[in-house]
Short mmCIF file of C-alpha atoms and ligand atoms in Angstrom, two decimals:
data_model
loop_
_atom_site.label_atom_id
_atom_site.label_comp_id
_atom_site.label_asym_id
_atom_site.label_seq_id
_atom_site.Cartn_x
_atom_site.Cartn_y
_atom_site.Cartn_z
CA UNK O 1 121.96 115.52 109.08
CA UNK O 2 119.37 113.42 107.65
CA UNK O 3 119.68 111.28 104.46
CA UNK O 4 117.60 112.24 101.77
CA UNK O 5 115.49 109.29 99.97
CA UNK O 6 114.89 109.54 96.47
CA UNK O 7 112.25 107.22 95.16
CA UNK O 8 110.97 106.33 91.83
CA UNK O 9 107.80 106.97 91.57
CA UNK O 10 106.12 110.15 94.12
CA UNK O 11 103.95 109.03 96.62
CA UNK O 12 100.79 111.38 95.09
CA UNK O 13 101.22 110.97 91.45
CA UNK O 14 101.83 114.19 89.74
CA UNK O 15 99.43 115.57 87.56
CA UNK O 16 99.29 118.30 84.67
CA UNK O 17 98.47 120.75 87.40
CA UNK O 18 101.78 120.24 88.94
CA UNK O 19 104.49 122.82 86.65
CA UNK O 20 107.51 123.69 87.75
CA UNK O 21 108.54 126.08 90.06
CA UNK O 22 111.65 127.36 88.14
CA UNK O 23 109.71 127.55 84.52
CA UNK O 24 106.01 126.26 84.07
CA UNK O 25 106.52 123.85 81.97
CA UNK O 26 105.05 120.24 83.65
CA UNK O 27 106.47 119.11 86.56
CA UNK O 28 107.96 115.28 86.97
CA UNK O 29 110.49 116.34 90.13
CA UNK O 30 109.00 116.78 93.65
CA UNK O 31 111.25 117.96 96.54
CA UNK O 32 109.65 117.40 99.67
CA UNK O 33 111.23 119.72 102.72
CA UNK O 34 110.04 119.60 106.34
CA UNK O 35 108.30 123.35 105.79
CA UNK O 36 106.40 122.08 102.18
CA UNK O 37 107.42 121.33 98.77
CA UNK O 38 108.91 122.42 95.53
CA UNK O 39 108.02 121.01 91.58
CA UNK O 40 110.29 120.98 88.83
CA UNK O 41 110.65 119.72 85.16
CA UNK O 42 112.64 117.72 84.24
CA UNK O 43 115.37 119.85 83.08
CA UNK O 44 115.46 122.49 86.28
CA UNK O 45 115.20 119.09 88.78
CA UNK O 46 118.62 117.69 87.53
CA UNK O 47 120.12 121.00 87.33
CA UNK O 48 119.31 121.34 90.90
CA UNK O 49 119.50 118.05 92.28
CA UNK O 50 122.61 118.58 94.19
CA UNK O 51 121.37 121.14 96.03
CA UNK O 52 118.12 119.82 96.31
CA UNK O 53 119.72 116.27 97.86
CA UNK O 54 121.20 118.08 100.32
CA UNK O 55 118.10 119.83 101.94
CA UNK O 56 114.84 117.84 101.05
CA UNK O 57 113.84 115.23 102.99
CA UNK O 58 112.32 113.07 99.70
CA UNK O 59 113.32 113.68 95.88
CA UNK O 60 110.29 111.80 94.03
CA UNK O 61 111.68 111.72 90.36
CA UNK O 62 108.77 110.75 87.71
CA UNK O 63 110.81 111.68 84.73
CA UNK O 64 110.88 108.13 83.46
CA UNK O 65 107.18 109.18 82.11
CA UNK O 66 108.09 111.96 80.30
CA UNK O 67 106.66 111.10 77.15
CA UNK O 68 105.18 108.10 78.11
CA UNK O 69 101.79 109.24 76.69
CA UNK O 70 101.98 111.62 73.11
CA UNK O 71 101.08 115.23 74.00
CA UNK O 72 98.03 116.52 73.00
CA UNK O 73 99.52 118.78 70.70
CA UNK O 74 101.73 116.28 69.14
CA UNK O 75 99.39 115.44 66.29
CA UNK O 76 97.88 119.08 66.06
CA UNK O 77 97.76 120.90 62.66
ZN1 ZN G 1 111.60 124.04 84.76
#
């Protein structure tokens, strides 16, 4: 069995475009397997991060920038 690495920041920086798999919503979790790879949020990546430790080959966890930058609808009427 092969030791998953999770690293801090993914490799190819996610993007709006990337939602998660479980929900939509934006995704700052990538879970890189040998046959392709899987987005969550933030929420639906620690809820599965046992699981997902034990069969990815790389975690990349970007949730450190959730809400790094104000949402667009943040200051919306
Ligand atoms: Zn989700």
């Amino acid at each position: 069995m092969t030791a998953t690495t999770l690293t801090p920041r993914p490799v190819v920086p996610m993007t709006l475009a990337d939602r998660c798999d479980r929900c939509g919503a934006q995704a700052f979790i990538r879970a890189v397997f040998t046959s392709g790879e899987l987005t969550f949020c933030g929420h639906h990546g620690r809820e599965l991060l046992a699981p997902l430790t034990r069969a990815a080959i790389v975690i990349e966890d970007a949730t450190d920038l959730i809400n790094a930058q104000p949402s667009p609808s943040a200051n919306s009427d």
